[in-house]
mmCIF file of C-alpha atoms in Angstrom:
data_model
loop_
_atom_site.group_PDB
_atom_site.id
_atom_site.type_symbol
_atom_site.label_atom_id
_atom_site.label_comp_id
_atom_site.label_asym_id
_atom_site.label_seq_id
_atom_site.Cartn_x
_atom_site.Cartn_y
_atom_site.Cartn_z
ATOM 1 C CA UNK Z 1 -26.137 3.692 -30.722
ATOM 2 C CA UNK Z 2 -25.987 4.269 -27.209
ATOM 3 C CA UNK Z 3 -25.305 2.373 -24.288
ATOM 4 C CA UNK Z 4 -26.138 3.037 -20.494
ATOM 5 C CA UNK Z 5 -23.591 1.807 -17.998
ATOM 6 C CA UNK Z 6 -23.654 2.720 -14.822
ATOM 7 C CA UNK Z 7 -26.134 5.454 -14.841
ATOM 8 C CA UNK Z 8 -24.664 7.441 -17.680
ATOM 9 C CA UNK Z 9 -24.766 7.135 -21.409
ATOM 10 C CA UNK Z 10 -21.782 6.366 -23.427
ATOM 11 C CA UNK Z 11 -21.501 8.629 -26.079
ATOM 12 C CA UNK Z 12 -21.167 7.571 -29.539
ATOM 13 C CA UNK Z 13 -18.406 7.028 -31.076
ATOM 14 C CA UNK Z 14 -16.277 9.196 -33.436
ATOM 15 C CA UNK Z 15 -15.284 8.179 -36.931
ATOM 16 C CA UNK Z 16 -11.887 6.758 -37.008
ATOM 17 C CA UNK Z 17 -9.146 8.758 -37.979
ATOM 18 C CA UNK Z 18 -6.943 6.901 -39.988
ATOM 19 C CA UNK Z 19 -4.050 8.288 -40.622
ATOM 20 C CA UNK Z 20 40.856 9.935 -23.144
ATOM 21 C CA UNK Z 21 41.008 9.698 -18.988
ATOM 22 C CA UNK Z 22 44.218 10.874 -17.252
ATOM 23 C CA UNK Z 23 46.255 8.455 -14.806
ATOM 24 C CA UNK Z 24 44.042 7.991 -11.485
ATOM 25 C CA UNK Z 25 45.102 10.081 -8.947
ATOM 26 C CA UNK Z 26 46.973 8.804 -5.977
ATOM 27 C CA UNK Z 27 45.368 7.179 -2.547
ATOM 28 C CA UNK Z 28 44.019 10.339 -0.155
ATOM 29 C CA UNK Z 29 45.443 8.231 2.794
ATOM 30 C CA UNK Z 30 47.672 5.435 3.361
ATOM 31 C CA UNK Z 31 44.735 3.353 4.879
ATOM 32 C CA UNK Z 32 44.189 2.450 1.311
ATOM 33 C CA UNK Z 33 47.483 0.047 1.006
ATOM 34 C CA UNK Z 34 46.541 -1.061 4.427
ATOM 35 C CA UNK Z 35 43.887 -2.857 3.132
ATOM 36 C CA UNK Z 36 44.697 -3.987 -0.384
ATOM 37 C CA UNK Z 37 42.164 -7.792 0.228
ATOM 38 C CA UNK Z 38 39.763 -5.326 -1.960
ATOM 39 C CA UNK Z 39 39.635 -5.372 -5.555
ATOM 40 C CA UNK Z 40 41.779 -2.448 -7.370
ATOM 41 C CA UNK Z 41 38.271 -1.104 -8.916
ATOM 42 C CA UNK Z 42 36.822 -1.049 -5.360
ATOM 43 C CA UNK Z 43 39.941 0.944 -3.502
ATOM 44 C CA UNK Z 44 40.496 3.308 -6.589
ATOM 45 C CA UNK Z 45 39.740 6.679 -5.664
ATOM 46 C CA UNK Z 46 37.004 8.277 -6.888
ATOM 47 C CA UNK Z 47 38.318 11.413 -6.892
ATOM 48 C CA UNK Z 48 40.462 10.712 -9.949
ATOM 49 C CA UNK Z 49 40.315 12.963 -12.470
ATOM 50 C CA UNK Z 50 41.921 13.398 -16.160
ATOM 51 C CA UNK Z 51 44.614 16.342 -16.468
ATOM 52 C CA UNK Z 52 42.166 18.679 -17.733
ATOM 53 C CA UNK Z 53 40.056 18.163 -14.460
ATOM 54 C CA UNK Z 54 37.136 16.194 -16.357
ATOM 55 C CA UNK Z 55 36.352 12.922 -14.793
ATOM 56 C CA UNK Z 56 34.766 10.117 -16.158
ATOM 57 C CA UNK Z 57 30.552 9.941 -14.895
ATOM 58 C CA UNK Z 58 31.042 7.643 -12.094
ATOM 59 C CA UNK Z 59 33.824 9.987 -10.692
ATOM 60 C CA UNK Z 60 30.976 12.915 -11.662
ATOM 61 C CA UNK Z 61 28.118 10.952 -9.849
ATOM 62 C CA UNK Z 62 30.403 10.628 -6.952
ATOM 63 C CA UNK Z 63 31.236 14.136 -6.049
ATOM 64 C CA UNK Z 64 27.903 14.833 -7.749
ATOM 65 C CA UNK Z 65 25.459 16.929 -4.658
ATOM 66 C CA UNK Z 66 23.217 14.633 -3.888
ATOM 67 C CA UNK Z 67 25.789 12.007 -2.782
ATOM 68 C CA UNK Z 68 27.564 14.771 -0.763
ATOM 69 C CA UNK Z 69 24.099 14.864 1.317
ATOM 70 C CA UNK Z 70 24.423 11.443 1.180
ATOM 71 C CA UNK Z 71 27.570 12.116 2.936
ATOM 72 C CA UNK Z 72 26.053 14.767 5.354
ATOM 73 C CA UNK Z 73 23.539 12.947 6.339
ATOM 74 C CA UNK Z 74 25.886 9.564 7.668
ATOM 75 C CA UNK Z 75 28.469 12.175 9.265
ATOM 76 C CA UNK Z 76 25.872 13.868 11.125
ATOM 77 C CA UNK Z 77 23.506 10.459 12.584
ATOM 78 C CA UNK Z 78 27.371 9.403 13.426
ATOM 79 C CA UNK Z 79 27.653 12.716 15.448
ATOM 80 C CA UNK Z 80 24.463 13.521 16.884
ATOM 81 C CA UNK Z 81 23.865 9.709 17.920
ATOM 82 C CA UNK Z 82 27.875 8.784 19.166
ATOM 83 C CA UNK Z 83 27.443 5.305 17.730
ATOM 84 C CA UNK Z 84 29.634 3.109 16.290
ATOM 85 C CA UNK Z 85 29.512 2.786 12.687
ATOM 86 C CA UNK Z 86 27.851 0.220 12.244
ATOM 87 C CA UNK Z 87 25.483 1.565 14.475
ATOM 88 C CA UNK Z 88 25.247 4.615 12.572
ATOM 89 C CA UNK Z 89 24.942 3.165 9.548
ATOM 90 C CA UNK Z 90 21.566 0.883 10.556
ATOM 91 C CA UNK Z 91 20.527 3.768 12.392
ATOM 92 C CA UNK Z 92 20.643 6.287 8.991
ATOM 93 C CA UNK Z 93 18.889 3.175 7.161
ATOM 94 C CA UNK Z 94 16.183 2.753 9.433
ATOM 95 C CA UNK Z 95 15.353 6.126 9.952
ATOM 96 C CA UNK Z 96 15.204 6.910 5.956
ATOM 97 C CA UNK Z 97 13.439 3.610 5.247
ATOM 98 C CA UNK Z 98 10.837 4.604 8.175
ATOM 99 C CA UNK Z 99 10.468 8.157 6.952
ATOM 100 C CA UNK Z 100 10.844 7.888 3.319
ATOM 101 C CA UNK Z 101 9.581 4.870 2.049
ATOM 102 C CA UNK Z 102 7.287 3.421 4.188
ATOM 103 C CA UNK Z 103 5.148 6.178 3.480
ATOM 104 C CA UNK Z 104 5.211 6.262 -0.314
ATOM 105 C CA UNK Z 105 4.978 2.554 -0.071
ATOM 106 C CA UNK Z 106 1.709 2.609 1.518
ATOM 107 C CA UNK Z 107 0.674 5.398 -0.836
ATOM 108 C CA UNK Z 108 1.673 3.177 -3.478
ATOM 109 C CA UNK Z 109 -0.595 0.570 -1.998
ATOM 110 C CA UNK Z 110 -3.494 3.108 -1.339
ATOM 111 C CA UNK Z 111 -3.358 3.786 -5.615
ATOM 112 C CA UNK Z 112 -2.818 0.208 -6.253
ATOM 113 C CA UNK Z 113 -6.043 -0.999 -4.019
ATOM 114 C CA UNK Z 114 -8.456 1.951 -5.851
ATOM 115 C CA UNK Z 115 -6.769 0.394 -9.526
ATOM 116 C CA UNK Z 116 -8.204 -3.012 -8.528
ATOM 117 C CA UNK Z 117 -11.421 -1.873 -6.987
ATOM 118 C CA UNK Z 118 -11.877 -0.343 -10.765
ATOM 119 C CA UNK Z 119 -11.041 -3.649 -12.448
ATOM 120 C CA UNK Z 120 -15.458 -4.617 -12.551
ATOM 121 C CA UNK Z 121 -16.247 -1.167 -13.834
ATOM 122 C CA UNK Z 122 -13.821 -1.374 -16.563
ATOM 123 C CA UNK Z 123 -14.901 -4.878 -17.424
ATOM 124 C CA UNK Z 124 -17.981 -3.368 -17.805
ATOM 125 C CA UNK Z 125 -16.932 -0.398 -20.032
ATOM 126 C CA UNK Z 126 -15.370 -3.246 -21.924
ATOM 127 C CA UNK Z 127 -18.001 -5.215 -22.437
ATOM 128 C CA UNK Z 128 -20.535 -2.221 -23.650
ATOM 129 C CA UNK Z 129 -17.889 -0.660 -25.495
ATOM 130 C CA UNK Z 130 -17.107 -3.980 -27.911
ATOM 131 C CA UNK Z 131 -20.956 -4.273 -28.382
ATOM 132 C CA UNK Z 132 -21.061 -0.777 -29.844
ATOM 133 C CA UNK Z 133 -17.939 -0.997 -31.814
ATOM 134 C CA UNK Z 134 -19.965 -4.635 -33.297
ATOM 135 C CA UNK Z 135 -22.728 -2.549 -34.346
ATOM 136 C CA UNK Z 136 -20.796 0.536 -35.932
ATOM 137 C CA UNK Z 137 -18.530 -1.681 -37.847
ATOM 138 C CA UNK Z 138 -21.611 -3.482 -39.150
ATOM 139 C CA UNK Z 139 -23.288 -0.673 -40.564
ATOM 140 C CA UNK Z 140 -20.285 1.230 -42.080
ATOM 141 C CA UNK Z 141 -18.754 -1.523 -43.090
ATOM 142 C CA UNK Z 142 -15.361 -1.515 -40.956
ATOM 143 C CA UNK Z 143 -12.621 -4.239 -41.249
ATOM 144 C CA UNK Z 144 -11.479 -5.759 -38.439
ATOM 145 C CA UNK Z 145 -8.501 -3.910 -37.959
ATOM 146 C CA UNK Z 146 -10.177 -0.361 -37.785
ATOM 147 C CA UNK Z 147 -12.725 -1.801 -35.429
ATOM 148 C CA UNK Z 148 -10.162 -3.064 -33.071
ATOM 149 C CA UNK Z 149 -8.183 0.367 -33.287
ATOM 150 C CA UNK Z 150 -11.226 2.241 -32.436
ATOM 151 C CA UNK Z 151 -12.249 0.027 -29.877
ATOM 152 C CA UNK Z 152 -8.750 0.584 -28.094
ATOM 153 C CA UNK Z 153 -8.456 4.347 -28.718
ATOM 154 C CA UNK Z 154 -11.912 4.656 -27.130
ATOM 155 C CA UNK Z 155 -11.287 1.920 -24.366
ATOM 156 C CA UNK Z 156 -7.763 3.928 -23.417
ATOM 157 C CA UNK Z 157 -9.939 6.898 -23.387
ATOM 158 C CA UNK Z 158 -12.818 5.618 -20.894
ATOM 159 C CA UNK Z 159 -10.416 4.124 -19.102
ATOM 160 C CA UNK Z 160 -8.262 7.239 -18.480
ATOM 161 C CA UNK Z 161 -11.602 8.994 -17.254
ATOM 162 C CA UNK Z 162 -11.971 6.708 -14.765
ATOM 163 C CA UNK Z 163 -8.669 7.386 -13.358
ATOM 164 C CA UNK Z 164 -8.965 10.678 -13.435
ATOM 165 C CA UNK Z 165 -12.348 10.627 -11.502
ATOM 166 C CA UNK Z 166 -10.662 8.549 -8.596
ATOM 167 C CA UNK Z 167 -7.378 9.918 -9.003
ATOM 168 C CA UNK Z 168 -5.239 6.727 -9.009
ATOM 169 C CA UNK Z 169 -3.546 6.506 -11.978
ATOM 170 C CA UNK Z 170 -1.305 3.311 -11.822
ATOM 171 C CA UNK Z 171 1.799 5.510 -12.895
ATOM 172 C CA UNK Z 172 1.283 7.465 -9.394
ATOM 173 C CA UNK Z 173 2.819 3.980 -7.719
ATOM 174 C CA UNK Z 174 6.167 4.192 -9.323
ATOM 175 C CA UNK Z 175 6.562 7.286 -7.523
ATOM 176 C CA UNK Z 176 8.069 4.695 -4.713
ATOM 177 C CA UNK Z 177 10.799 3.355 -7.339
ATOM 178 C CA UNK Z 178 11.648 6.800 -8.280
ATOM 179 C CA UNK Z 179 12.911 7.825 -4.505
ATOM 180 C CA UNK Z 180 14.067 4.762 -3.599
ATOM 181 C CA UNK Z 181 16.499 3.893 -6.134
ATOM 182 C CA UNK Z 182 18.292 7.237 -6.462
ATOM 183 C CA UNK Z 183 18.575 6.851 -2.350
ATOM 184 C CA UNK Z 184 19.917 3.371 -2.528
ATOM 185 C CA UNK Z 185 22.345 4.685 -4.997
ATOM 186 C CA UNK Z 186 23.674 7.892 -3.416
ATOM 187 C CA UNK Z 187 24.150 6.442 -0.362
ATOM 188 C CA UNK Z 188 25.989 2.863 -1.504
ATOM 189 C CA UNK Z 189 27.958 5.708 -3.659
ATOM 190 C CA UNK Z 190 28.411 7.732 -0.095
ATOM 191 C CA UNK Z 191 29.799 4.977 1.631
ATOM 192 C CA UNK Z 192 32.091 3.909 -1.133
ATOM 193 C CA UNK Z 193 33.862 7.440 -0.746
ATOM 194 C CA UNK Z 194 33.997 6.867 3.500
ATOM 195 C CA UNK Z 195 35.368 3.183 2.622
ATOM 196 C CA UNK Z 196 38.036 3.937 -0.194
ATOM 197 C CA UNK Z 197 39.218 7.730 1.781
ATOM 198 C CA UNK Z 198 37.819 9.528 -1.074
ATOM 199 C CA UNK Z 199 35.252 11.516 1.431
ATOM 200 C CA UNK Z 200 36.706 14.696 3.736
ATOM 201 C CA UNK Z 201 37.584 14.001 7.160
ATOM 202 C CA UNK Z 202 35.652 14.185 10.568
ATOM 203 C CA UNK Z 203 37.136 16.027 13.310
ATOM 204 C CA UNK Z 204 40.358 15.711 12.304
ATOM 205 C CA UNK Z 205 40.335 11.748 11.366
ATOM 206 C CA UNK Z 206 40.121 10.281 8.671
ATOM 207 C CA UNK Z 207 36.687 8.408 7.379
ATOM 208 C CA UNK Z 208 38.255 5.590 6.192
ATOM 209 C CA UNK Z 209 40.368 5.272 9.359
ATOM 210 C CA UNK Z 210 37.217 5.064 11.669
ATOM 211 C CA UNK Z 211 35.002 2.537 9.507
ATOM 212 C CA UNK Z 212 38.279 0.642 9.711
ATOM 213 C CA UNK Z 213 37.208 -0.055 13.186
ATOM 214 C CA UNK Z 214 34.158 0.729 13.292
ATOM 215 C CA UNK Z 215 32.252 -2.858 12.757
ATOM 216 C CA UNK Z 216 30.931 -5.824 14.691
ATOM 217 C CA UNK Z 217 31.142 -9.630 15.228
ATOM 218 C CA UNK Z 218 32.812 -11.016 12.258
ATOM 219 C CA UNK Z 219 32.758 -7.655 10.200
ATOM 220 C CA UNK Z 220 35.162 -5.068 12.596
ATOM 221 C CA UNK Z 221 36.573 -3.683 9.570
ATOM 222 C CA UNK Z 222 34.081 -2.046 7.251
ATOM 223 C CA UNK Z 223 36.226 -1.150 4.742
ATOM 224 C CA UNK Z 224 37.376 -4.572 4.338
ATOM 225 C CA UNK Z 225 35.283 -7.282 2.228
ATOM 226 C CA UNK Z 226 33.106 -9.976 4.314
ATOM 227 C CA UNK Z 227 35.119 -12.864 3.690
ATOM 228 C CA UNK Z 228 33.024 -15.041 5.205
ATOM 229 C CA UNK Z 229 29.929 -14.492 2.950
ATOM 230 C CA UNK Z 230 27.855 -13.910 5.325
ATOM 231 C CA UNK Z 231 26.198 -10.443 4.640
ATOM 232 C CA UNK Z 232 26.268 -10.771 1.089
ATOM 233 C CA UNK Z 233 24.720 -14.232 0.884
ATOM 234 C CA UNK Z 234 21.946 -12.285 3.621
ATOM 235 C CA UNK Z 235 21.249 -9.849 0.834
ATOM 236 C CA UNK Z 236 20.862 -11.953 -1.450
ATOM 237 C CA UNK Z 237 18.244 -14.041 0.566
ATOM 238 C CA UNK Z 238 16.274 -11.438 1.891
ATOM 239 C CA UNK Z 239 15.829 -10.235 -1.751
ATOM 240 C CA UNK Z 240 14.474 -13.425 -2.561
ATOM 241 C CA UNK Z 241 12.135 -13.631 0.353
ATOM 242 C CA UNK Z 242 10.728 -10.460 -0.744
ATOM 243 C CA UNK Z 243 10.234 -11.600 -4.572
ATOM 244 C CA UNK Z 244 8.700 -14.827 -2.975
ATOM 245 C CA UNK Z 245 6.319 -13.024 -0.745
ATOM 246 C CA UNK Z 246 4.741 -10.591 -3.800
ATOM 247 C CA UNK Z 247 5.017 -13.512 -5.912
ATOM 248 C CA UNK Z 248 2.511 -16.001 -3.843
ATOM 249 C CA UNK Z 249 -0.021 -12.921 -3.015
ATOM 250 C CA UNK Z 250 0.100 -12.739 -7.142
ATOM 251 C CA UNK Z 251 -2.705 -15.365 -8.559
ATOM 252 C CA UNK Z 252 -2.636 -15.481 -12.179
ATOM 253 C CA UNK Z 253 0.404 -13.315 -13.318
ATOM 254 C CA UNK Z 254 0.209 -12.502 -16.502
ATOM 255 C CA UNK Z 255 3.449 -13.884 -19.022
ATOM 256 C CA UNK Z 256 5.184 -9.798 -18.263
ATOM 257 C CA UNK Z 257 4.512 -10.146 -14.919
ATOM 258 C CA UNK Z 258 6.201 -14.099 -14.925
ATOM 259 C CA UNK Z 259 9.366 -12.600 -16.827
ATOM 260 C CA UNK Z 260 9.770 -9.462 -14.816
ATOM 261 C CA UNK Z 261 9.776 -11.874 -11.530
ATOM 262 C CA UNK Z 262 12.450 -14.265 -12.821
ATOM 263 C CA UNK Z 263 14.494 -11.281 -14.157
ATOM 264 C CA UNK Z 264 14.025 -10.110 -10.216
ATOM 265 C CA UNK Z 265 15.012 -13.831 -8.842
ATOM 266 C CA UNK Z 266 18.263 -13.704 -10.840
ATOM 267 C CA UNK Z 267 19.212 -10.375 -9.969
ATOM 268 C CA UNK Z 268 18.746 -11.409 -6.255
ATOM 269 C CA UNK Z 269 21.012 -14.194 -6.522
ATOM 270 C CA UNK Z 270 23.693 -12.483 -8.579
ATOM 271 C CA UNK Z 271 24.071 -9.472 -6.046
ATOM 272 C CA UNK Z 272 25.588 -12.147 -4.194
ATOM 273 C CA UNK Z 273 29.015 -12.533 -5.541
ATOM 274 C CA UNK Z 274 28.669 -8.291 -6.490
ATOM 275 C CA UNK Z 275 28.136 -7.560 -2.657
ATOM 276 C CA UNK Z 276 31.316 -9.968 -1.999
ATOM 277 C CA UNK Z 277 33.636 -7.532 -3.911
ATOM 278 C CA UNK Z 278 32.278 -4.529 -1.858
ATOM 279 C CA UNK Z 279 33.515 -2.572 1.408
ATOM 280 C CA UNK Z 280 31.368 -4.330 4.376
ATOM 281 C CA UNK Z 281 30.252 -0.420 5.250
ATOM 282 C CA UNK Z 282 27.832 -1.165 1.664
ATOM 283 C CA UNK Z 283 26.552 -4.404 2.244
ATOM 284 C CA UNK Z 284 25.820 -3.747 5.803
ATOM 285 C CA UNK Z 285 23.738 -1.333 4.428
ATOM 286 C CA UNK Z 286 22.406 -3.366 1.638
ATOM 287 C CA UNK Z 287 21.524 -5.781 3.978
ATOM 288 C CA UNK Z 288 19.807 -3.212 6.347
ATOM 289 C CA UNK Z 289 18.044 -1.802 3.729
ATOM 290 C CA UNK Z 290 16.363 -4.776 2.040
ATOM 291 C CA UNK Z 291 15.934 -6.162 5.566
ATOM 292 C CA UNK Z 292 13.343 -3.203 6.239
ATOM 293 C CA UNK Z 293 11.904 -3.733 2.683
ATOM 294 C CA UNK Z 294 11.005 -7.003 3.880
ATOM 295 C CA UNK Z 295 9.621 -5.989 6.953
ATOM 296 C CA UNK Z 296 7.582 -3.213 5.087
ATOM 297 C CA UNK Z 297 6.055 -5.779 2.737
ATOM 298 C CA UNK Z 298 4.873 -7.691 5.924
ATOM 299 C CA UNK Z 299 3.370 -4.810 7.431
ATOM 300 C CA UNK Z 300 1.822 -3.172 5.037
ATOM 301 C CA UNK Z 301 -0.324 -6.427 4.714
ATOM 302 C CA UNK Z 302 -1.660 -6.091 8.223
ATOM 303 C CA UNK Z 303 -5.782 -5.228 7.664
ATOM 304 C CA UNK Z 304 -4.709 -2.716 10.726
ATOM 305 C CA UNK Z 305 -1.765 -0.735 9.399
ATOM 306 C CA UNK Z 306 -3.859 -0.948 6.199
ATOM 307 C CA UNK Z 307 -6.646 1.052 7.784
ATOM 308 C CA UNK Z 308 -4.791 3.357 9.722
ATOM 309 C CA UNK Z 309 -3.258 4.167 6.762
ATOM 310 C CA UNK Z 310 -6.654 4.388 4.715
ATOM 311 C CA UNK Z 311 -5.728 2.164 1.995
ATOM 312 C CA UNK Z 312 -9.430 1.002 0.721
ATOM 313 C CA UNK Z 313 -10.390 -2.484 1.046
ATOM 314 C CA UNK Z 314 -10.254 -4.616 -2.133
ATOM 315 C CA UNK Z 315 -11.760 -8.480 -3.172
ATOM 316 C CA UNK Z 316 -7.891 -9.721 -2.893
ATOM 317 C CA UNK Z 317 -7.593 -8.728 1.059
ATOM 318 C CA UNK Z 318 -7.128 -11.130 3.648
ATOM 319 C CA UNK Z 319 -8.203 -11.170 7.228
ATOM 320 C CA UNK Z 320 -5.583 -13.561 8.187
ATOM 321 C CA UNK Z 321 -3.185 -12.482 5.714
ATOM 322 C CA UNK Z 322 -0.005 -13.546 7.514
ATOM 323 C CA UNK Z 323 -1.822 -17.221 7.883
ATOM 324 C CA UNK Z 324 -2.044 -17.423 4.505
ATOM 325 C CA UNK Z 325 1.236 -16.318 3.496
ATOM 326 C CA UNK Z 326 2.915 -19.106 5.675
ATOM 327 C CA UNK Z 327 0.336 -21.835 4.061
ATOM 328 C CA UNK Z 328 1.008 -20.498 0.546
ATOM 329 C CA UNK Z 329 5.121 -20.504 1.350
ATOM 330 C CA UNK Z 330 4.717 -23.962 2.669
ATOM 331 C CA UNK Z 331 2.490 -25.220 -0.056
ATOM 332 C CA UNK Z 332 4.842 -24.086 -2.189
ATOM 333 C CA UNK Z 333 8.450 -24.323 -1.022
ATOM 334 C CA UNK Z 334 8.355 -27.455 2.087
ATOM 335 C CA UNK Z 335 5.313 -29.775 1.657
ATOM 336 C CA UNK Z 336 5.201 -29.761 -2.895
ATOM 337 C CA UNK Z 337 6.362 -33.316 -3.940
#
């Protein structure tokens, strides 16, 4: 039995086939005992390695290459631009956040908006598909188990078609995840080695020795923790913001989706007392960096950036997004009962 759909003719279906570490190695410079307020695990170098000159992975992972460019990259926006560290160090973020993942986050956006503009055609497919399974299992006599299976083989097979034929397959927007994360973690990993001396020297001084005085406001000594709490509570509530934000444009989550964006909420909140253990140099950036992820998710809901950046227009889009957004954070969080 065939069925039309769309102006071509499902074909029918097949039969189903059935069927030990050394002692760590000493301080590189004595700005290490200068500032013993961070934990022993934080100042440790990471240049330790065991008498046979094998390292554990963390000490592999921080000499590995990419954290050297890590490296490369911080020493030479500190050079070229003659900041301050700080400076340097929200300049590097910025610039990677701008040129890296903004753009992969609007692809991801682009392949996400095509995936829900398929969602009526595949209801559709659905739909015609489970009538024809109905019928075959009727006249050969199929239980309900090897109807369902061939119903889902065939529905995963229709389905992958389809995103083939628009080219959006929904694994193409992890591609995001996959840069980001690795960056967030070489360069958290870079500035560990500047805080704790592990990293070479610039010009003759040490790293270390220049982050020591190389903050701002209450933070002049990024090597030193925040002991006010102020940049890592920030993280943490900037994180949050950002789980808020894709949580009210979601209607309907699904129970994954619910558990996956509690699992995110806690996370946010216990980065907290992590970034409170760290070097200020890594939660300045941490705070830099999910400070542009915020104001990337904001952005990329703007129906302007959205067409300059050809992402196509789906049922969910909003001309007054950002209007909505504040009514849905109010309803939600200020005015509820």
């Amino acid at each position: 039995m065939l069925c039309r759909l769309g102006g071509r003719w499902l074909r029918p279906l097949p039969s189903l086939q059935l069927g030990p570490r050394g002692p760590p190695a000493a301080l590189a410079s004595t700005g290490c005992a200068k500032h013993s307020a961070l934990p022993l695990w934080a100042v440790a170098s990471v240049s330790a390695v065991g008498p046979g000159g094998q390292g554990g992975w963390y000490e592999a992972l921080a000499r590995s290459a990419p954290v050297q460019g890590a490296e490369e990259v911080l020493l030479g926006a500190h050079s070229a631009t003659g900041l301050p560290w700080w400076g340097s160090i929200l300049l590097t973020t910025v610039a990677l956040r701008g040129a890296v993942t903004l753009p992969l986050a609007a692809y991801q956006h682009y392949i996400l908006a095509k995936v829900e503009n398929l969602q009526p055609e595949i209801k559709n497919i659905a739909r015609c598909l489970n009538q024809e399974v109905a019928v075959r299992a009727h006249q050969l006599g199929w239980s309900k188990r090897v109807a369902r299976l061939t119903y889902l083989k065939n529905m995963r097979r229709l389905v992958s078609e389809l995103y083939v034929r628009d080219n959006c397959h929904p694994f193409k927007a992890t591609v995001l995840v996959w840069i980001q994360l690795p960056m967030w973690i070489f360069m958290s990993i870079a500035l560990r080695n500047f805080s704790t001396g592990a990293a070479r020297s610039e010009a003759g001084f040490s790293v270390q020795e220049q982050l020591a005085s190389g903050g701002v406001l209450w933070f002049r000594d990024l090597t030193a923790l925040d002991s006010t709490w102020i940049l890592p509570v920030s993280v943490g509530v900037i994180n949050l913001l950002i789980v808020e934000i894709f949580a009210l444009q979601k209607i309907g989550m699904s129970r994954f989706q619910t558990y996956i964006t509690h699992f995110v909420r806690a996370v946010s909140v216990l980065i907290i007392p992590v970034a409170a253990t760290l070097p200020s140099s890594i939660v300045l950036y941490w705070l830099c960096s999910s400070f542009m992820g915020l104001s990337q998710n904001l952005l990329l809901r703007s129906p302007r950036f959205r067409q300059i950046c050809r992402i196509p227009l789906t049922k969910s889009d909003s001309d007054t997004p950002y209007k909505d957004l504040f009514a849905a954070f109010y309803a939600k969080f200020i005015s509820r009962k």
